[in-house]
Amino acid sequence: MVDAGVDMLDQPLHGDNIVGMADLVRQHIGVPICADESVGSPGMLDVVLRMNAANVICLKPGRMGGIFSTQELRRRCDEAGVGYWIGGMFSSALASGIERVLAAGALPSDVVPYRWRFTNDFADRDVISSDGFLQLP
């Protein structure tokens, strides 16, 4: 897979199959295993980390309880030595801006400007300024 340019496998097994994910990690298949749907809540992150069921975690702020919870989960990943990236969930301008700020320091993340997903939104411009701060409409 490495020769084919695969950077990681994003949730290769059903989200409930934490034991199978841990088995894949132990097999050292050559590419990192990412837990995405397995981490459906902050509590599940602890289970995945405790079982060594992923080399990388996808944190989606909308699923993790928001900004402060996601920051705490980033800290837990750092302490466990597990990489993470920020995933979006078809987000509005504000949520997309928050996701991109949270993605600073993470692995390359799945966050894009809101206009890539919505043509109508409460904001008529991007909420990230050139200096990286959120500017609310």
Short mmCIF file of C-alpha atoms in Angstrom, two decimals:
data_model
loop_
_atom_site.label_atom_id
_atom_site.label_comp_id
_atom_site.label_asym_id
_atom_site.label_seq_id
_atom_site.Cartn_x
_atom_site.Cartn_y
_atom_site.Cartn_z
CA MET A 1 0.00 0.00 0.00
CA VAL A 2 2.86 2.36 0.72
CA ASP A 3 4.11 1.91 -2.85
CA ALA A 4 0.65 2.94 -4.08
CA GLY A 5 0.86 6.20 -2.11
CA VAL A 6 -1.61 5.25 0.63
CA ASP A 7 -1.02 7.52 3.65
CA MET A 8 -3.41 5.76 6.03
CA LEU A 9 -6.47 3.55 6.14
CA ASP A 10 -9.43 5.55 7.41
CA GLN A 11 -11.73 3.28 9.42
CA PRO A 12 -11.03 0.04 7.55
CA LEU A 13 -13.44 -1.93 9.77
CA HIS A 14 -16.93 -1.26 11.14
CA GLY A 15 -16.91 1.45 13.79
CA ASP A 16 -17.94 -0.99 16.54
CA ASN A 17 -15.08 -3.38 15.80
CA ILE A 18 -12.49 -1.89 18.17
CA VAL A 19 -10.86 -5.30 18.77
CA GLY A 20 -10.40 -5.80 15.01
CA MET A 21 -8.92 -2.31 14.69
CA ALA A 22 -6.44 -3.13 17.48
CA ASP A 23 -5.52 -6.38 15.68
CA LEU A 24 -4.79 -4.42 12.48
CA VAL A 25 -2.57 -1.97 14.38
CA ARG A 26 -0.61 -4.88 15.92
CA GLN A 27 -0.09 -6.43 12.46
CA HIS A 28 1.93 -3.37 11.33
CA ILE A 29 0.51 -3.48 7.80
CA GLY A 30 2.76 -0.66 6.62
CA VAL A 31 0.30 2.23 6.77
CA PRO A 32 -1.29 3.86 9.83
CA ILE A 33 -4.79 2.78 10.86
CA CYS A 34 -7.16 5.70 11.49
CA ALA A 35 -10.15 5.48 13.82
CA ASP A 36 -12.98 7.68 12.56
CA GLU A 37 -16.44 6.20 13.15
CA SER A 38 -14.97 4.23 16.08
CA VAL A 39 -14.54 7.55 17.88
CA GLY A 40 -18.19 8.60 17.97
CA SER A 41 -17.85 10.29 21.35
CA PRO A 42 -15.15 11.52 23.72
CA GLY A 43 -15.56 8.38 25.82
CA MET A 44 -14.89 6.18 22.81
CA LEU A 45 -11.61 7.99 22.22
CA ASP A 46 -10.45 6.72 25.61
CA VAL A 47 -11.43 3.16 24.65
CA VAL A 48 -9.60 3.35 21.31
CA LEU A 49 -6.48 4.81 22.95
CA ARG A 50 -6.53 2.29 25.82
CA MET A 51 -6.84 -0.63 23.37
CA ASN A 52 -4.21 0.80 20.97
CA ALA A 53 -6.81 0.45 18.24
CA ALA A 54 -5.48 3.25 16.00
CA ASN A 55 -2.30 5.03 14.98
CA VAL A 56 -4.30 8.10 13.98
CA ILE A 57 -7.62 9.54 15.18
CA CYS A 58 -10.12 11.60 13.19
CA LEU A 59 -11.63 14.22 15.49
CA LYS A 60 -14.82 15.86 14.23
CA PRO A 61 -15.70 18.82 16.47
CA GLY A 62 -19.41 18.51 15.68
CA ARG A 63 -19.37 14.93 16.94
CA MET A 64 -16.95 15.50 19.83
CA GLY A 65 -18.90 18.16 21.72
CA GLY A 66 -17.48 21.34 20.24
CA ILE A 67 -14.37 23.46 20.49
CA PHE A 68 -13.24 22.91 24.08
CA SER A 69 -13.94 19.19 24.04
CA THR A 70 -12.00 18.80 20.79
CA GLN A 71 -9.07 20.71 22.28
CA GLU A 72 -9.08 18.33 25.25
CA LEU A 73 -9.21 15.31 22.92
CA ARG A 74 -6.26 16.68 20.94
CA ARG A 75 -4.34 16.88 24.23
CA ARG A 76 -5.22 13.25 25.04
CA CYS A 77 -4.01 12.14 21.60
CA ASP A 78 -0.76 14.06 22.08
CA GLU A 79 -0.22 12.47 25.51
CA ALA A 80 -0.84 9.00 24.02
CA GLY A 81 1.52 9.68 21.10
CA VAL A 82 -1.28 9.12 18.61
CA GLY A 83 -1.63 11.39 15.59
CA TYR A 84 -4.91 13.11 14.82
CA TRP A 85 -6.55 15.08 12.10
CA ILE A 86 -9.67 17.23 12.07
CA GLY A 87 -12.59 16.12 9.95
CA GLY A 88 -15.46 18.27 8.81
CA MET A 89 -19.11 17.36 8.61
CA PHE A 90 -20.51 19.51 5.78
CA SER A 91 -20.05 22.54 7.95
CA SER A 92 -21.32 26.09 7.81
CA ALA A 93 -18.97 29.06 7.48
CA LEU A 94 -18.54 29.37 11.24
CA ALA A 95 -18.04 25.64 11.85
CA SER A 96 -15.66 25.36 8.91
CA GLY A 97 -13.61 28.24 10.30
CA ILE A 98 -13.47 26.61 13.73
CA GLU A 99 -12.46 23.28 12.19
CA ARG A 100 -9.62 24.93 10.29
CA VAL A 101 -8.36 26.67 13.44
CA LEU A 102 -8.50 23.37 15.37
CA ALA A 103 -6.59 21.69 12.52
CA ALA A 104 -3.53 23.86 13.19
CA GLY A 105 -0.82 21.49 14.36
CA ALA A 106 -2.74 18.39 13.28
CA LEU A 107 -2.01 16.02 10.42
CA PRO A 108 -3.36 17.24 7.07
CA SER A 109 -7.07 17.55 7.71
CA ASP A 110 -10.39 17.29 5.89
CA VAL A 111 -11.53 20.86 6.31
CA VAL A 112 -12.37 23.15 3.44
CA PRO A 113 -13.84 26.62 3.01
CA TYR A 114 -17.59 26.52 3.53
CA ARG A 115 -18.34 27.71 -0.02
CA TRP A 116 -17.11 24.35 -1.30
CA ARG A 117 -20.17 22.82 0.36
CA PHE A 118 -22.85 25.51 0.61
CA THR A 119 -23.97 28.27 -1.73
CA ASN A 120 -26.20 29.90 0.91
CA ASP A 121 -24.97 30.49 4.44
CA PHE A 122 -25.40 33.08 7.17
CA ALA A 123 -21.98 34.49 6.29
CA ASP A 124 -21.24 36.11 2.97
CA ARG A 125 -17.50 35.65 3.40
CA ASP A 126 -15.02 33.26 4.94
CA VAL A 127 -14.69 33.72 8.70
CA ILE A 128 -10.93 33.09 8.83
CA SER A 129 -8.84 36.22 8.43
CA SER A 130 -5.43 36.22 6.79
CA ASP A 131 -3.78 36.20 10.23
CA GLY A 132 -5.61 33.02 11.25
CA PHE A 133 -8.20 34.49 13.62
CA LEU A 134 -11.95 33.89 13.44
CA GLN A 135 -13.87 37.02 12.49
CA LEU A 136 -17.58 36.58 13.04
CA PRO A 137 -19.99 38.23 10.60
#
